[in-house]
Amino acid sequence: MWTSLEPAAISVDPGSVARVRLRVRNTGDTVEEYRLRPAGGAAGWTRVEPDVLRLYPGAEGTAQVEFAPPRTPDAKAGPTPFGIRVEPAEHPEIRDVVEGQVTVGTFTELRCELVPLTVRGRRRAKASAAVDNLGNTPLTVSLSGRENGDALTVEPEPTSVQVAPGRAGFVDLSIRPAAVSWVGDVHKHPFTVSVSRAGVPDSTELHGTYLQPSVFPRWVMVVGSLLLAAALAFVVLWINNEPKVTSSAREKASQSHKLPAKEEKPSSPAPPPPPEKKPEEKPEEKPEEPPADDGGGEPEGPPQQTIRSDANGGWYLQANQGGQEDGTQIGQSAMWTDGQFGRNQWWTIHHYAEDNSIALEPGSAPGSVAQLKPGTNEVELMKADPEQLGSGQLPPHQKWRLVDAGNGRSRIVNLSNDECLTDMQNDKGAVSFKCADGPFDRQDWKIADGQ
């Protein structure tokens, strides 16, 4: 058997197609069938056409080897060795592997997001910038904050980060106002974070809003002024109309010691009243005993629990406003509402041992589950088939997996895209995002039996 690859090295860009020619000659004396199979790191996006050559003795056949790397982080940039395994059906002991090299071109694609878009605090607030590398080569990005005048200071930590292909990097942002607002309403301060890629002059800008509430709201000052005025008016009236207290104890005492003018004889005692007849005693009635419990009551359902993130004191996962309709956003709230919106912050967690997965059913919408909206990374409410909810045969975008994050926390990973449920720190809606390397408080959740 004789083989040849023409050419032995080739270059191709992600999303494009490149081809080389494989020649095989039957040097034996019998008819032989050769099976052609790709091997190596490029086998996932390599195709051989045809993949079987049937040759007579001394005959030669040709096959096309086609390389089509996807425009995803899976096709890493740079040279990648490949091989075509040639296996004779009649004489497998003389099989051969034809080796070559394909060089994949580079492409860059960056997605940035501010988490959350709106932050709140009197003296300072925290946010994060998420940088997702969708290209096939490592990227180094730098971040800088731009304030609205002198009202804010935005400091990223660290100021630059390197993100591997297909991974996400997170940069913490510290936002501080220039001065504390003591009296008044909530002040809005817009701010901007610029994300620059090394070697690229243009930058991506992320816009957010910082809400600064006053230490004393305006209504507190109004109520305090009214109470102070009322107290002053009461003191003035008390001083001008001080009540006079006089005692009549001496007069009462003199009246109580006066002797009667004439001694009166005591009157004869009245005859005793006739004896009363006792009513006939009735037999004591026994109280009726309550009927015994026959065990026919309704069984208690599975327990409901709360799900809180590890960021900024722990925000509660909830079905927004207690919604029950399909498409209701699953969001977060810093406030504990208990049953105000139909127990929308309580969750029934269904565990399925077959594939070690769970389903999340909100207390405000029995029979519905939290799912990943198809084609997006948004989490919404959707009614589930009761039989599938009980058996665990739900589609992957309606199922999640709990991954231990240490310190009593868990990460909630969707089965359809292997992304982690991420706390956006607002009531707009929760999302899934690529799981961060190491601890990250917005993706670490605590599941508890109460507040």
Short mmCIF file of C-alpha atoms in Angstrom, two decimals:
data_model
loop_
_atom_site.label_atom_id
_atom_site.label_comp_id
_atom_site.label_asym_id
_atom_site.label_seq_id
_atom_site.Cartn_x
_atom_site.Cartn_y
_atom_site.Cartn_z
CA MET A 1 0.00 0.00 0.00
CA TRP A 2 1.30 3.46 -0.96
CA THR A 3 -0.15 6.79 0.34
CA SER A 4 0.52 10.47 -0.33
CA LEU A 5 -0.95 13.74 1.05
CA GLU A 6 -0.89 16.81 -1.23
CA PRO A 7 -0.15 19.27 0.34
CA ALA A 8 0.97 18.04 3.76
CA ALA A 9 0.42 21.47 5.42
CA ILE A 10 -2.45 23.92 4.93
CA SER A 11 -3.96 27.04 6.56
CA VAL A 12 -7.66 27.80 7.12
CA ASP A 13 -9.67 30.56 8.84
CA PRO A 14 -12.44 29.71 11.33
CA GLY A 15 -15.76 29.57 9.50
CA SER A 16 -14.04 28.76 6.16
CA VAL A 17 -13.20 25.51 4.36
CA ALA A 18 -9.83 24.19 3.07
CA ARG A 19 -9.06 20.92 1.26
CA VAL A 20 -6.09 18.62 0.62
CA ARG A 21 -5.86 15.53 -1.60
CA LEU A 22 -5.13 12.03 -0.31
CA ARG A 23 -3.78 9.46 -2.82
CA VAL A 24 -3.84 5.72 -2.09
CA ARG A 25 -2.34 2.99 -4.38
CA ASN A 26 -2.97 -0.75 -4.04
CA THR A 27 0.47 -2.38 -4.37
CA GLY A 28 -0.86 -5.83 -3.52
CA ASP A 29 -2.10 -8.60 -5.79
CA THR A 30 -5.74 -8.73 -4.61
CA VAL A 31 -8.68 -6.37 -4.69
CA GLU A 32 -8.60 -4.27 -1.51
CA GLU A 33 -11.05 -1.95 0.25
CA TYR A 34 -9.49 0.95 2.18
CA ARG A 35 -11.40 2.76 4.96
CA LEU A 36 -10.34 6.38 5.56
CA ARG A 37 -10.87 7.94 9.02
CA PRO A 38 -9.64 11.35 10.39
CA ALA A 39 -7.60 11.34 13.60
CA GLY A 40 -5.92 13.89 15.87
CA GLY A 41 -7.02 17.18 17.42
CA ALA A 42 -8.74 18.37 14.23
CA ALA A 43 -10.85 15.21 13.79
CA GLY A 44 -13.99 16.96 15.09
CA TRP A 45 -14.11 19.31 12.11
CA THR A 46 -12.41 17.13 9.44
CA ARG A 47 -14.30 15.15 6.79
CA VAL A 48 -13.01 12.66 4.17
CA GLU A 49 -14.97 12.24 0.94
CA PRO A 50 -15.25 9.43 -0.04
CA ASP A 51 -14.38 7.60 3.15
CA VAL A 52 -13.99 4.21 1.43
CA LEU A 53 -11.79 3.39 -1.63
CA ARG A 54 -12.09 0.02 -3.43
CA LEU A 55 -9.01 -0.57 -5.61
CA TYR A 56 -7.82 -3.32 -7.93
CA PRO A 57 -4.18 -4.43 -7.79
CA GLY A 58 -1.94 -1.64 -9.06
CA ALA A 59 -4.85 0.88 -9.15
CA GLU A 60 -4.75 4.30 -7.47
CA GLY A 61 -7.62 6.23 -5.81
CA THR A 62 -8.05 9.81 -4.61
CA ALA A 63 -10.06 11.24 -1.68
CA GLN A 64 -10.65 14.84 -0.61
CA VAL A 65 -9.85 15.80 3.00
CA GLU A 66 -11.94 18.82 4.00
CA PHE A 67 -11.17 21.04 7.03
CA ALA A 68 -14.00 23.32 8.32
CA PRO A 69 -13.06 24.74 11.76
CA PRO A 70 -16.05 26.46 13.46
CA ARG A 71 -15.97 30.12 14.45
CA THR A 72 -15.98 29.22 18.14
CA PRO A 73 -13.38 28.97 20.89
CA ASP A 74 -13.24 25.19 20.27
CA ALA A 75 -11.06 25.74 17.15
CA LYS A 76 -7.93 27.08 18.83
CA ALA A 77 -5.67 29.32 16.80
CA GLY A 78 -2.29 28.03 15.60
CA PRO A 79 -0.88 24.86 14.05
CA THR A 80 -2.71 21.60 14.81
CA PRO A 81 -1.41 18.19 13.68
CA PHE A 82 -3.89 15.85 11.99
CA GLY A 83 -3.85 12.33 10.62
CA ILE A 84 -5.85 10.19 8.17
CA ARG A 85 -6.02 6.57 9.19
CA VAL A 86 -5.94 4.20 6.16
CA GLU A 87 -7.21 0.70 7.10
CA PRO A 88 -7.26 -2.14 4.50
CA ALA A 89 -10.20 -4.47 5.03
CA GLU A 90 -8.42 -7.64 3.78
CA HIS A 91 -5.00 -6.94 5.32
CA PRO A 92 -5.56 -4.80 8.48
CA GLU A 93 -2.01 -5.50 9.67
CA ILE A 94 -0.61 -3.06 7.07
CA ARG A 95 -2.77 -0.11 8.10
CA ASP A 96 -1.12 3.31 7.94
CA VAL A 97 -1.67 6.87 9.26
CA VAL A 98 -0.93 9.75 6.89
CA GLU A 99 0.08 12.79 8.93
CA GLY A 100 -0.11 16.50 8.13
CA GLN A 101 -0.59 19.90 9.75
CA VAL A 102 -3.42 22.43 9.56
CA THR A 103 -2.92 26.00 10.83
CA VAL A 104 -6.10 27.67 12.12
CA GLY A 105 -6.29 31.44 11.77
CA THR A 106 -7.15 33.73 14.67
CA PHE A 107 -10.37 35.62 15.25
CA THR A 108 -11.46 37.76 18.20
CA GLU A 109 -14.91 38.35 19.61
CA LEU A 110 -15.51 40.04 22.95
CA ARG A 111 -18.73 40.39 24.92
CA CYS A 112 -18.86 42.71 27.94
CA GLU A 113 -21.60 43.30 30.48
CA LEU A 114 -22.06 45.40 33.62
CA VAL A 115 -23.50 43.42 36.56
CA PRO A 116 -25.74 44.93 37.81
CA LEU A 117 -26.65 47.90 35.64
CA THR A 118 -27.95 49.87 38.65
CA VAL A 119 -26.24 49.99 42.06
CA ARG A 120 -27.36 51.65 45.27
CA GLY A 121 -25.56 52.95 48.34
CA ARG A 122 -25.18 55.98 50.60
CA ARG A 123 -21.37 55.94 50.88
CA ARG A 124 -20.22 53.31 48.37
CA ALA A 125 -21.44 50.47 46.15
CA LYS A 126 -20.02 47.42 44.40
CA ALA A 127 -20.50 46.20 40.82
CA SER A 128 -18.73 43.84 38.43
CA ALA A 129 -17.71 43.96 34.79
CA ALA A 130 -18.04 40.57 33.05
CA VAL A 131 -15.70 40.03 30.08
CA ASP A 132 -16.48 36.98 27.91
CA ASN A 133 -13.87 35.86 25.32
CA LEU A 134 -15.77 34.27 22.42
CA GLY A 135 -12.70 34.14 20.16
CA ASN A 136 -10.06 31.42 19.72
CA THR A 137 -7.03 33.27 21.12
CA PRO A 138 -6.29 34.70 24.61
CA LEU A 139 -7.22 38.37 25.08
CA THR A 140 -5.84 40.99 27.44
CA VAL A 141 -8.27 43.79 28.26
CA SER A 142 -7.89 46.88 30.43
CA LEU A 143 -10.71 48.70 32.25
CA SER A 144 -11.05 52.30 33.33
CA GLY A 145 -13.91 54.20 34.97
CA ARG A 146 -15.22 57.51 33.77
CA GLU A 147 -17.24 59.62 36.21
CA ASN A 148 -19.97 62.16 35.58
CA GLY A 149 -18.00 65.27 36.50
CA ASP A 150 -16.69 65.09 40.07
CA ALA A 151 -19.78 63.38 41.50
CA LEU A 152 -18.39 59.82 41.49
CA THR A 153 -15.16 57.83 41.61
CA VAL A 154 -15.14 54.49 39.74
CA GLU A 155 -12.14 52.25 40.44
CA PRO A 156 -11.75 48.79 38.77
CA GLU A 157 -9.74 46.12 40.59
CA PRO A 158 -7.67 44.84 38.82
CA THR A 159 -7.30 47.34 35.98
CA SER A 160 -6.42 44.63 33.42
CA VAL A 161 -7.28 40.96 33.01
CA GLN A 162 -6.34 38.17 30.60
CA VAL A 163 -9.17 35.90 29.47
CA ALA A 164 -8.61 32.49 27.85
CA PRO A 165 -10.68 31.46 24.79
CA GLY A 166 -14.17 30.39 25.75
CA ARG A 167 -13.81 31.69 29.33
CA ALA A 168 -15.14 34.67 31.26
CA GLY A 169 -13.28 37.13 33.46
CA PHE A 170 -14.78 39.32 36.19
CA VAL A 171 -13.44 42.66 37.43
CA ASP A 172 -14.78 44.23 40.64
CA LEU A 173 -15.79 47.90 40.50
CA SER A 174 -15.73 50.16 43.57
CA ILE A 175 -18.03 53.18 43.20
CA ARG A 176 -17.92 56.03 45.72
CA PRO A 177 -19.74 59.38 45.71
CA ALA A 178 -17.79 62.58 46.28
CA ALA A 179 -20.01 63.63 49.20
CA VAL A 180 -22.69 62.13 51.45
CA SER A 181 -26.24 63.39 50.89
CA TRP A 182 -27.69 64.04 54.33
CA VAL A 183 -31.19 65.37 53.55
CA GLY A 184 -33.26 64.97 50.40
CA ASP A 185 -34.41 62.40 47.87
CA VAL A 186 -32.51 59.69 45.97
CA HIS A 187 -29.88 61.13 43.59
CA LYS A 188 -29.04 59.45 40.28
CA HIS A 189 -25.44 59.51 39.01
CA PRO A 190 -24.65 57.93 35.60
CA PHE A 191 -21.19 56.42 35.13
CA THR A 192 -19.24 54.69 32.35
CA VAL A 193 -16.69 51.85 32.31
CA SER A 194 -14.43 51.60 29.23
CA VAL A 195 -13.13 48.16 28.20
CA SER A 196 -10.10 48.33 25.86
CA ARG A 197 -8.47 45.41 24.05
CA ALA A 198 -4.70 45.31 23.66
CA GLY A 199 -3.66 46.58 20.24
CA VAL A 200 -7.16 47.87 19.31
CA PRO A 201 -7.77 51.65 19.47
CA ASP A 202 -11.55 51.43 19.84
CA SER A 203 -13.01 50.55 23.24
CA THR A 204 -16.32 49.15 24.47
CA GLU A 205 -18.27 51.36 26.86
CA LEU A 206 -20.54 50.01 29.59
CA HIS A 207 -23.08 52.45 31.05
CA GLY A 208 -24.54 52.15 34.54
CA THR A 209 -26.41 54.19 37.16
CA TYR A 210 -25.50 54.81 40.80
CA LEU A 211 -28.45 55.60 43.11
CA GLN A 212 -27.48 57.55 46.23
CA PRO A 213 -30.25 57.79 48.86
CA SER A 214 -30.03 60.54 51.47
CA VAL A 215 -29.34 59.67 55.10
CA PHE A 216 -32.51 61.48 56.18
CA PRO A 217 -35.37 61.47 53.64
CA ARG A 218 -37.30 64.69 53.16
CA TRP A 219 -40.44 63.31 54.82
CA VAL A 220 -38.49 62.60 58.03
CA MET A 221 -37.53 66.29 58.32
CA VAL A 222 -41.13 67.37 57.66
CA VAL A 223 -42.50 65.01 60.32
CA GLY A 224 -39.76 66.04 62.77
CA SER A 225 -40.56 69.74 62.29
CA LEU A 226 -44.26 69.13 62.92
CA LEU A 227 -43.54 67.13 66.08
CA LEU A 228 -41.20 69.83 67.39
CA ALA A 229 -43.79 72.55 66.75
CA ALA A 230 -46.48 70.49 68.51
CA ALA A 231 -44.19 69.94 71.53
CA LEU A 232 -43.42 73.67 71.83
CA ALA A 233 -47.12 74.56 71.58
CA PHE A 234 -47.96 72.04 74.34
CA VAL A 235 -45.30 73.50 76.68
CA VAL A 236 -46.57 77.05 76.12
CA LEU A 237 -50.17 76.05 76.85
CA TRP A 238 -49.13 74.16 79.98
CA ILE A 239 -47.24 77.14 81.40
CA ASN A 240 -50.06 79.63 80.68
CA ASN A 241 -52.83 77.40 82.09
CA GLU A 242 -51.17 75.73 85.06
CA PRO A 243 -53.95 73.93 87.01
CA LYS A 244 -54.47 74.73 90.74
CA VAL A 245 -54.85 71.75 93.03
CA THR A 246 -56.69 72.25 96.38
CA SER A 247 -57.35 69.64 99.03
CA SER A 248 -60.64 69.07 100.87
CA ALA A 249 -59.15 66.53 103.27
CA ARG A 250 -59.62 68.74 106.41
CA GLU A 251 -63.25 69.43 105.60
CA LYS A 252 -64.01 65.77 104.99
CA ALA A 253 -62.26 64.81 108.22
CA SER A 254 -64.34 67.24 110.35
CA GLN A 255 -67.55 65.98 108.83
CA SER A 256 -66.67 62.36 109.51
CA HIS A 257 -66.19 62.97 113.32
CA LYS A 258 -69.61 64.63 114.08
CA LEU A 259 -71.64 62.73 116.75
CA PRO A 260 -75.36 62.09 116.29
CA ALA A 261 -77.61 64.47 118.28
CA LYS A 262 -79.88 61.68 119.61
CA GLU A 263 -79.10 58.08 120.45
CA GLU A 264 -81.23 55.77 118.34
CA LYS A 265 -82.32 52.35 119.49
CA PRO A 266 -81.38 49.48 117.35
CA SER A 267 -84.26 47.96 115.44
CA SER A 268 -85.35 44.38 116.13
CA PRO A 269 -83.70 41.85 113.93
CA ALA A 270 -85.64 40.68 110.90
CA PRO A 271 -86.90 37.08 110.86
CA PRO A 272 -84.62 34.68 109.06
CA PRO A 273 -85.64 33.85 105.47
CA PRO A 274 -87.24 30.46 104.81
CA PRO A 275 -84.81 27.75 103.75
CA GLU A 276 -84.38 27.51 100.02
CA LYS A 277 -85.22 24.33 98.24
CA LYS A 278 -82.31 22.73 96.55
CA PRO A 279 -82.91 21.99 92.88
CA GLU A 280 -82.78 18.40 91.89
CA GLU A 281 -79.30 17.40 90.85
CA LYS A 282 -79.00 16.27 87.27
CA PRO A 283 -76.57 13.55 86.31
CA GLU A 284 -73.28 14.90 85.12
CA GLU A 285 -73.03 14.87 81.32
CA LYS A 286 -69.83 13.64 79.76
CA PRO A 287 -68.36 15.86 77.06
CA GLU A 288 -68.43 14.41 73.60
CA GLU A 289 -65.08 13.04 72.47
CA PRO A 290 -63.77 14.31 69.13
CA PRO A 291 -63.76 11.69 66.39
CA ALA A 292 -60.47 9.86 65.97
CA ASP A 293 -58.24 10.81 63.07
CA ASP A 294 -58.58 8.12 60.41
CA GLY A 295 -55.54 9.34 58.51
CA GLY A 296 -57.62 10.66 55.62
CA GLY A 297 -56.17 14.21 55.71
CA GLU A 298 -54.18 15.60 52.82
CA PRO A 299 -50.47 14.70 52.93
CA GLU A 300 -48.02 17.47 53.40
CA GLY A 301 -46.23 18.55 50.19
CA PRO A 302 -42.44 18.82 49.73
CA PRO A 303 -40.78 21.52 51.86
CA GLN A 304 -40.22 24.99 50.41
CA GLN A 305 -36.86 26.74 50.80
CA THR A 306 -35.24 30.09 50.05
CA ILE A 307 -32.38 30.66 47.60
CA ARG A 308 -30.03 33.60 48.35
CA SER A 309 -26.86 34.76 46.61
CA ASP A 310 -23.65 35.43 48.56
CA ALA A 311 -23.34 39.03 47.29
CA ASN A 312 -24.12 42.27 49.20
CA GLY A 313 -25.88 40.67 52.15
CA GLY A 314 -27.69 38.02 50.10
CA TRP A 315 -30.40 38.84 47.54
CA TYR A 316 -33.41 36.54 47.33
CA LEU A 317 -34.27 34.66 44.10
CA GLN A 318 -37.94 35.32 43.32
CA ALA A 319 -40.71 35.16 40.74
CA ASN A 320 -41.14 38.90 40.14
CA GLN A 321 -44.29 40.37 41.76
CA GLY A 322 -45.55 36.83 42.41
CA GLY A 323 -46.32 36.33 38.72
CA GLN A 324 -47.83 33.04 37.59
CA GLU A 325 -48.04 33.53 33.82
CA ASP A 326 -45.59 32.00 31.35
CA GLY A 327 -42.69 34.34 30.61
CA THR A 328 -42.65 35.96 34.07
CA GLN A 329 -39.07 37.02 34.78
CA ILE A 330 -37.14 35.36 37.56
CA GLY A 331 -35.32 38.16 39.38
CA GLN A 332 -33.76 39.06 42.71
CA SER A 333 -34.73 41.28 45.63
CA ALA A 334 -32.71 42.59 48.54
CA MET A 335 -35.89 42.71 50.67
CA TRP A 336 -37.56 39.73 52.36
CA THR A 337 -41.28 39.80 51.40
CA ASP A 338 -42.33 36.43 52.90
CA GLY A 339 -45.93 35.86 51.70
CA GLN A 340 -46.66 39.37 50.39
CA PHE A 341 -46.54 38.20 46.75
CA GLY A 342 -47.85 34.67 47.18
CA ARG A 343 -44.64 33.19 48.64
CA ASN A 344 -42.76 34.12 45.47
CA GLN A 345 -39.44 33.92 47.34
CA TRP A 346 -40.06 30.32 48.44
CA TRP A 347 -38.99 27.45 46.18
CA THR A 348 -39.78 23.74 46.00
CA ILE A 349 -36.60 21.98 44.83
CA HIS A 350 -37.38 18.70 43.03
CA HIS A 351 -34.39 16.31 43.05
CA TYR A 352 -33.94 13.66 40.34
CA ALA A 353 -31.42 10.96 41.25
CA GLU A 354 -31.27 9.49 37.73
CA ASP A 355 -29.11 12.33 36.35
CA ASN A 356 -28.36 14.23 39.60
CA SER A 357 -30.45 17.21 38.51
CA ILE A 358 -33.13 19.47 40.04
CA ALA A 359 -36.13 21.58 39.01
CA LEU A 360 -37.06 24.91 40.70
CA GLU A 361 -40.78 25.45 41.37
CA PRO A 362 -41.76 28.86 42.87
CA GLY A 363 -44.25 28.92 45.72
CA SER A 364 -46.36 31.58 43.97
CA ALA A 365 -46.85 29.47 40.82
CA PRO A 366 -47.30 25.75 41.61
CA GLY A 367 -46.78 23.58 38.56
CA SER A 368 -44.37 26.05 36.90
CA VAL A 369 -40.56 25.90 36.82
CA ALA A 370 -37.67 28.31 36.32
CA GLN A 371 -36.23 27.71 32.85
CA LEU A 372 -33.63 29.20 30.53
CA LYS A 373 -35.51 31.12 27.81
CA PRO A 374 -34.65 29.36 24.52
CA GLY A 375 -32.04 31.20 22.46
CA THR A 376 -31.11 33.59 25.32
CA ASN A 377 -29.43 33.55 28.73
CA GLU A 378 -32.53 34.95 30.51
CA VAL A 379 -34.33 32.97 33.24
CA GLU A 380 -38.14 32.95 33.10
CA LEU A 381 -41.21 31.13 34.47
CA MET A 382 -42.88 28.39 32.40
CA LYS A 383 -45.61 25.85 33.16
CA ALA A 384 -44.28 22.29 33.18
CA ASP A 385 -45.98 19.05 32.27
CA PRO A 386 -47.11 17.54 35.64
CA GLU A 387 -46.02 14.04 34.63
CA GLN A 388 -42.60 15.28 33.50
CA LEU A 389 -42.20 17.38 36.66
CA GLY A 390 -42.85 14.33 38.82
CA SER A 391 -40.67 11.90 36.86
CA GLY A 392 -37.82 14.32 36.02
CA GLN A 393 -38.23 13.90 32.24
CA LEU A 394 -38.09 17.68 31.71
CA PRO A 395 -36.18 19.23 28.78
CA PRO A 396 -32.58 20.29 29.58
CA HIS A 397 -33.33 24.05 29.64
CA GLN A 398 -35.82 23.44 32.51
CA LYS A 399 -33.36 21.43 34.62
CA TRP A 400 -30.40 22.50 36.75
CA ARG A 401 -27.50 20.88 38.56
CA LEU A 402 -26.16 21.79 42.03
CA VAL A 403 -22.35 22.06 42.23
CA ASP A 404 -20.70 22.44 45.65
CA ALA A 405 -18.95 25.84 45.90
CA GLY A 406 -17.70 25.34 49.49
CA ASN A 407 -18.64 27.18 52.69
CA GLY A 408 -22.21 25.83 52.51
CA ARG A 409 -22.83 27.43 49.09
CA SER A 410 -23.78 25.86 45.74
CA ARG A 411 -23.66 26.88 42.10
CA ILE A 412 -26.84 26.33 40.07
CA VAL A 413 -25.84 25.19 36.56
CA ASN A 414 -28.31 24.86 33.67
CA LEU A 415 -28.14 21.53 31.81
CA SER A 416 -28.67 23.09 28.36
CA ASN A 417 -25.57 25.36 28.25
CA ASP A 418 -23.53 24.50 31.41
CA GLU A 419 -23.73 28.15 32.52
CA CYS A 420 -24.17 29.29 36.13
CA LEU A 421 -27.21 31.16 37.48
CA THR A 422 -25.89 34.69 38.16
CA ASP A 423 -27.32 37.28 40.59
CA MET A 424 -27.84 40.54 38.64
CA GLN A 425 -28.64 42.48 41.87
CA ASN A 426 -31.84 43.96 40.41
CA ASP A 427 -35.48 42.98 39.85
CA LYS A 428 -35.25 43.01 36.03
CA GLY A 429 -34.29 39.38 35.74
CA ALA A 430 -31.71 36.73 36.53
CA VAL A 431 -29.42 35.36 33.79
CA SER A 432 -27.06 32.47 33.19
CA PHE A 433 -23.40 33.25 32.61
CA LYS A 434 -20.22 31.24 32.12
CA CYS A 435 -19.10 29.91 35.50
CA ALA A 436 -16.17 31.84 36.95
CA ASP A 437 -12.93 30.19 37.99
CA GLY A 438 -12.78 30.14 41.80
CA PRO A 439 -15.18 31.85 44.25
CA PHE A 440 -17.58 34.47 42.87
CA ASP A 441 -20.28 35.76 45.24
CA ARG A 442 -22.86 36.45 42.48
CA GLN A 443 -22.77 32.81 41.36
CA ASP A 444 -22.61 31.24 44.86
CA TRP A 445 -26.07 30.53 46.35
CA LYS A 446 -27.22 29.47 49.81
CA ILE A 447 -30.28 27.20 50.02
CA ALA A 448 -32.01 27.44 53.41
CA ASP A 449 -35.29 26.52 55.13
CA GLY A 450 -36.22 30.14 55.81
CA GLN A 451 -35.16 33.77 55.77
#
